[in-house]
Amino acid sequence: MLFQTLIVAVISLAVGTNAFWLEDIEHQGVAPFAASGYTVFRNVKDFGAKGDGSTDDTAAITSAMNQPDDRCLQGCASTTTTPAIVYFPPGTYMISSSIVPPYFTQMIGDPTDRPVLKATSNFQGFGLIDGNPYYGENLNWVSTNVFYRQVRNFVIDTTAIAPATAATGMHWPTSQATSLINVEFNMPTDSSVVHVGLFIESGSGGFMSDLTFNGGATGASMGNQQYTMRNLVFNNCQTAIIQLWSWGWTYIGLQINNCGKGIDLTAGGSDAQDVGSITVIDSTFKDTPVGISTVYTSSAKPATAGSIIIENLSLDNVPTAVEGPDGTLLEGGSTTIAGWGQGHQYAPDGPKQFQGTVTPNTRPSELLGDNGFYSRSKPQYEDLAASDFVSARSSGAKGDASADDTAALQSAIDSAASGNKVVFLDFGLYKVTSTLSIPAGTKIVGEGFPVIMGSGTFFGDMSNPKPVLQVGSTSGESGQIEFSDFVVGTQGAAPGATLIEYNLASDGTPSGMWDVHARVGGFTGSQFTVAECVKQPGSGTIDTKCIGAYMLMHVTPKASNLYMENTWLWVADHDIEDATNTQITVYSGRGLYIESTVGTFWLVGTAVEHNHLYNYQFANTKNIFASMFQTETPYYQPLPDAKEPFPVVAALQDPDFATSCDGVTGNCANSWGLRIIDSSDFYVYGAGHYSFFNNYNTTCSTVEAGENCQSRIVSIEGSTSNINIYSLNTIGSLSMLDQDGKSLASWEDNVNVFPASIMLFRTS
């Protein structure tokens, strides 16, 4: 008996030691603008969920989601003031109706033993997880304004529902700074099945990775403006993917196994195609009769809809690789498709309509991983214990948006880096009044998107900009960092704030940023809300109190080897807290600027929006991979236009609109979406550069109006070579693409479902 007791004790100790650290760590997150006593972290078992595979846990999980009863649900437009992480330990949780996560919620399961959400046989609802419910005719939240949410580490199971009864695993119409990661969808495989794993009908995404779909009529049925989806696996689905509509969509590492059809792009038919374009790279289709089905023809409408690029697609027993309305377009078999496509191309002149084999990009070794371009899923530190983390709050930081947390955060960062530990940034709004220095070796993980806010006079001089986060002390310093799940912003006027300055040169494994975002304004605590910075249509007057940043992120000349995934650098166009999401005018001079002469950067599902001079700028750099990166021009432009209030800084190669706009008609002095200067070896697999507004009026962005919100939006300048862009999509710009001041492509020649699209562009 004593021996048995000892064995039980040892086993119990081992189980305790191996528990996921997020469950064990002390949770001290503070939501400073929520009600007193508000709790950020919730474990569903603390609310009565059993996870025993028999008890109906719907009510308990709903209670964990909603407590207190003032979280952002029906009738609430959006808010950042009531965040929550809802944690699920291992177990099987029976669900009889939809779980609806309120706005600003993360659902996180134990990645070492993923919890199962299993529908009961009498389940009622639109998705076991309904990420945006229909309480009436419309979605509860405007899908293009649904930000800052995650679901990761789950198994979603509909197998107890009769195969011929309609069922959906997850309903997920959503937008930027959201993600699904490490989720498995299990559905019946019976021939009568009508289940759908994932359903998306609208939004402006976005990113997903490491999803598996087993069985079902359709693995994923999806429509959204744009997405990057990485490492999706479909097994035994009748149809793996039905693309309902899109502007641009990039699949990386897609695996389709033993499905009736791979990707169905036929929505709308040849006379009214709904799918803009898809790009499929580094993927594998196996034992599937038809890989991709399209209705594109030389006379289909719109002219560039249904565009496709395939690069490095391995086929194993796939008789038809691409099927058109009149039969096989591309034979399959067991082979590898190096390059194939259809749509419009410029090389660099055009347009030329193409359908057939294309020469694939010659990829530099620096950008490659084991199975194509390098990628890496977000670290969750499953092998660490709670004792391996250093809490910001335990280090003395308040996170209340008021106290100066500079010293406390610096102490936590230094302590973690020197002790080979991870900074745990408990939820809060952390005000800092000088630069935080991030040494090589630092790892930071946030709890539910906490915010580090630069504030005060230190960041007040536009002529002497200072970083809020300085990663590495000098450009080219050797070392690596890992950042995940937090936001960097400013509080009050900060015309001299560069939110992130990145200096490190990483040898070997690249540094990484996953779900790390910039947000300037639009939230309580920022001092850039409707109360301070409400829009003033028709006025070009610049309110200096609403200048929120100098630059969002600067990668310096000797930095290199950084992997960025699902990073959204956003200058707020509206107040997230406002009941009607009223628009505001907040200024940031520059978006993401990479001037690394060494190069080697991966931008996977990133977006940069509403910066005054440009959103993305690359100068004197090389070896850049980007997938479906996306921009929007500031809504207030051209009142004021881009010539003020930020002076041209020659050392930063700022655009000089006063000079470059000479002789250009229309709204020329508007922010560039993308600017590439004196650079080489660019590999862009999907891009969306959008200009929707003319001083808050959207009539300029339609085909009927002539897509005339601005004159130009993408520029290639100087000594450039080997610039490759697949699926370039623009909205509201007369010229889609300029080189050295000359327009290469007009929107009128490349009309798609809403954007104008060029499927293949290469410099000579």
PDB file of N, CA, C and O in Angstrom, residues 475-502:
ATOM      1  N   SER A 475      22.329  48.939 -34.604  1.00  0.00           N
ATOM      2  CA  SER A 475      21.982  48.209 -35.815  1.00  0.00           C
ATOM      3  C   SER A 475      23.033  47.157 -36.135  1.00  0.00           C
ATOM      4  O   SER A 475      24.229  47.449 -36.196  1.00  0.00           O
ATOM      5  N   GLY A 476      22.575  45.913 -36.323  1.00  0.00           N
ATOM      6  CA  GLY A 476      23.477  44.814 -36.629  1.00  0.00           C
ATOM      7  C   GLY A 476      23.912  44.020 -35.422  1.00  0.00           C
ATOM      8  O   GLY A 476      24.667  43.041 -35.557  1.00  0.00           O
ATOM      9  N   GLU A 477      23.461  44.405 -34.220  1.00  0.00           N
ATOM     10  CA  GLU A 477      23.793  43.618 -33.027  1.00  0.00           C
ATOM     11  C   GLU A 477      23.313  42.181 -33.223  1.00  0.00           C
ATOM     12  O   GLU A 477      22.201  41.938 -33.688  1.00  0.00           O
ATOM     13  N   SER A 478      24.120  41.228 -32.841  1.00  0.00           N
ATOM     14  CA  SER A 478      23.800  39.825 -33.033  1.00  0.00           C
ATOM     15  C   SER A 478      22.834  39.340 -31.961  1.00  0.00           C
ATOM     16  O   SER A 478      22.965  39.695 -30.783  1.00  0.00           O
ATOM     17  N   GLY A 479      21.869  38.509 -32.363  1.00  0.00           N
ATOM     18  CA  GLY A 479      20.974  37.918 -31.381  1.00  0.00           C
ATOM     19  C   GLY A 479      19.590  37.696 -31.929  1.00  0.00           C
ATOM     20  O   GLY A 479      19.282  38.038 -33.079  1.00  0.00           O
ATOM     21  N   GLN A 480      18.737  37.121 -31.088  1.00  0.00           N
ATOM     22  CA  GLN A 480      17.402  36.714 -31.485  1.00  0.00           C
ATOM     23  C   GLN A 480      16.390  37.129 -30.439  1.00  0.00           C
ATOM     24  O   GLN A 480      16.695  37.187 -29.240  1.00  0.00           O
ATOM     25  N   ILE A 481      15.172  37.412 -30.900  1.00  0.00           N
ATOM     26  CA  ILE A 481      14.052  37.663 -29.978  1.00  0.00           C
ATOM     27  C   ILE A 481      12.845  36.862 -30.441  1.00  0.00           C
ATOM     28  O   ILE A 481      12.771  36.419 -31.592  1.00  0.00           O
ATOM     29  N   GLU A 482      11.886  36.680 -29.522  1.00  0.00           N
ATOM     30  CA  GLU A 482      10.580  36.118 -29.843  1.00  0.00           C
ATOM     31  C   GLU A 482       9.519  36.963 -29.140  1.00  0.00           C
ATOM     32  O   GLU A 482       9.541  37.086 -27.905  1.00  0.00           O
ATOM     33  N   PHE A 483       8.624  37.566 -29.911  1.00  0.00           N
ATOM     34  CA  PHE A 483       7.527  38.370 -29.378  1.00  0.00           C
ATOM     35  C   PHE A 483       6.207  37.749 -29.827  1.00  0.00           C
ATOM     36  O   PHE A 483       6.071  37.330 -30.979  1.00  0.00           O
ATOM     37  N   SER A 484       5.215  37.755 -28.946  1.00  0.00           N
ATOM     38  CA  SER A 484       3.890  37.302 -29.359  1.00  0.00           C
ATOM     39  C   SER A 484       2.807  37.942 -28.502  1.00  0.00           C
ATOM     40  O   SER A 484       3.001  38.196 -27.308  1.00  0.00           O
ATOM     41  N   ASP A 485       1.702  38.259 -29.148  1.00  0.00           N
ATOM     42  CA  ASP A 485       0.437  38.596 -28.481  1.00  0.00           C
ATOM     43  C   ASP A 485       0.488  39.868 -27.635  1.00  0.00           C
ATOM     44  O   ASP A 485       0.036  39.874 -26.494  1.00  0.00           O
ATOM     45  N   PHE A 486       1.013  40.948 -28.187  1.00  0.00           N
ATOM     46  CA  PHE A 486       0.872  42.229 -27.508  1.00  0.00           C
ATOM     47  C   PHE A 486       0.828  43.356 -28.524  1.00  0.00           C
ATOM     48  O   PHE A 486       1.044  43.152 -29.722  1.00  0.00           O
ATOM     49  N   VAL A 487       0.516  44.560 -28.040  1.00  0.00           N
ATOM     50  CA  VAL A 487       0.302  45.731 -28.872  1.00  0.00           C
ATOM     51  C   VAL A 487       1.231  46.837 -28.396  1.00  0.00           C
ATOM     52  O   VAL A 487       1.467  46.990 -27.195  1.00  0.00           O
ATOM     53  N   VAL A 488       1.747  47.620 -29.350  1.00  0.00           N
ATOM     54  CA  VAL A 488       2.538  48.807 -29.024  1.00  0.00           C
ATOM     55  C   VAL A 488       1.795  50.020 -29.571  1.00  0.00           C
ATOM     56  O   VAL A 488       1.321  50.005 -30.722  1.00  0.00           O
ATOM     57  N   GLY A 489       1.687  51.060 -28.773  1.00  0.00           N
ATOM     58  CA  GLY A 489       0.977  52.256 -29.198  1.00  0.00           C
ATOM     59  C   GLY A 489       1.519  53.494 -28.527  1.00  0.00           C
ATOM     60  O   GLY A 489       2.647  53.513 -28.016  1.00  0.00           O
ATOM     61  N   THR A 490       0.714  54.535 -28.535  1.00  0.00           N
ATOM     62  CA  THR A 490       1.075  55.780 -27.866  1.00  0.00           C
ATOM     63  C   THR A 490      -0.125  56.297 -27.091  1.00  0.00           C
ATOM     64  O   THR A 490      -1.269  55.902 -27.330  1.00  0.00           O
ATOM     65  N   GLN A 491       0.168  57.207 -26.172  1.00  0.00           N
ATOM     66  CA  GLN A 491      -0.884  57.861 -25.392  1.00  0.00           C
ATOM     67  C   GLN A 491      -0.670  59.363 -25.493  1.00  0.00           C
ATOM     68  O   GLN A 491       0.349  59.889 -25.055  1.00  0.00           O
ATOM     69  N   GLY A 492      -1.611  60.038 -26.099  1.00  0.00           N
ATOM     70  CA  GLY A 492      -1.466  61.475 -26.304  1.00  0.00           C
ATOM     71  C   GLY A 492      -0.488  61.777 -27.421  1.00  0.00           C
ATOM     72  O   GLY A 492       0.156  60.880 -27.988  1.00  0.00           O
ATOM     73  N   ALA A 493      -0.388  63.045 -27.769  1.00  0.00           N
ATOM     74  CA  ALA A 493       0.452  63.471 -28.889  1.00  0.00           C
ATOM     75  C   ALA A 493       1.867  62.923 -28.743  1.00  0.00           C
ATOM     76  O   ALA A 493       2.495  63.073 -27.702  1.00  0.00           O
ATOM     77  N   ALA A 494       2.346  62.278 -29.816  1.00  0.00           N
ATOM     78  CA  ALA A 494       3.686  61.676 -29.799  1.00  0.00           C
ATOM     79  C   ALA A 494       4.297  61.780 -31.189  1.00  0.00           C
ATOM     80  O   ALA A 494       4.612  60.763 -31.818  1.00  0.00           O
ATOM     81  N   PRO A 495       4.492  63.000 -31.690  1.00  0.00           N
ATOM     82  CA  PRO A 495       4.986  63.171 -33.062  1.00  0.00           C
ATOM     83  C   PRO A 495       6.407  62.677 -33.265  1.00  0.00           C
ATOM     84  O   PRO A 495       6.851  62.552 -34.410  1.00  0.00           O
ATOM     85  N   GLY A 496       7.120  62.360 -32.177  1.00  0.00           N
ATOM     86  CA  GLY A 496       8.481  61.849 -32.290  1.00  0.00           C
ATOM     87  C   GLY A 496       8.615  60.386 -31.914  1.00  0.00           C
ATOM     88  O   GLY A 496       9.733  59.910 -31.676  1.00  0.00           O
ATOM     89  N   ALA A 497       7.503  59.651 -31.875  1.00  0.00           N
ATOM     90  CA  ALA A 497       7.546  58.248 -31.433  1.00  0.00           C
ATOM     91  C   ALA A 497       7.659  57.296 -32.612  1.00  0.00           C
ATOM     92  O   ALA A 497       6.801  57.277 -33.492  1.00  0.00           O
ATOM     93  N   THR A 498       8.741  56.512 -32.628  1.00  0.00           N
ATOM     94  CA  THR A 498       8.825  55.334 -33.487  1.00  0.00           C
ATOM     95  C   THR A 498       8.466  54.146 -32.609  1.00  0.00           C
ATOM     96  O   THR A 498       9.168  53.848 -31.636  1.00  0.00           O
ATOM     97  N   LEU A 499       7.387  53.461 -32.927  1.00  0.00           N
ATOM     98  CA  LEU A 499       6.873  52.474 -31.986  1.00  0.00           C
ATOM     99  C   LEU A 499       7.840  51.315 -31.776  1.00  0.00           C
ATOM    100  O   LEU A 499       8.074  50.898 -30.640  1.00  0.00           O
ATOM    101  N   ILE A 500       8.400  50.787 -32.851  1.00  0.00           N
ATOM    102  CA  ILE A 500       9.358  49.686 -32.735  1.00  0.00           C
ATOM    103  C   ILE A 500      10.556  49.994 -33.617  1.00  0.00           C
ATOM    104  O   ILE A 500      10.397  50.229 -34.827  1.00  0.00           O
ATOM    105  N   GLU A 501      11.730  50.000 -33.034  1.00  0.00           N
ATOM    106  CA  GLU A 501      12.980  50.090 -33.802  1.00  0.00           C
ATOM    107  C   GLU A 501      13.663  48.737 -33.703  1.00  0.00           C
ATOM    108  O   GLU A 501      14.007  48.277 -32.611  1.00  0.00           O
ATOM    109  N   TYR A 502      13.882  48.111 -34.857  1.00  0.00           N
ATOM    110  CA  TYR A 502      14.424  46.760 -34.867  1.00  0.00           C
ATOM    111  C   TYR A 502      15.843  46.779 -35.402  1.00  0.00           C
ATOM    112  O   TYR A 502      16.082  47.152 -36.553  1.00  0.00           O
TER     113      TYR A 502
END
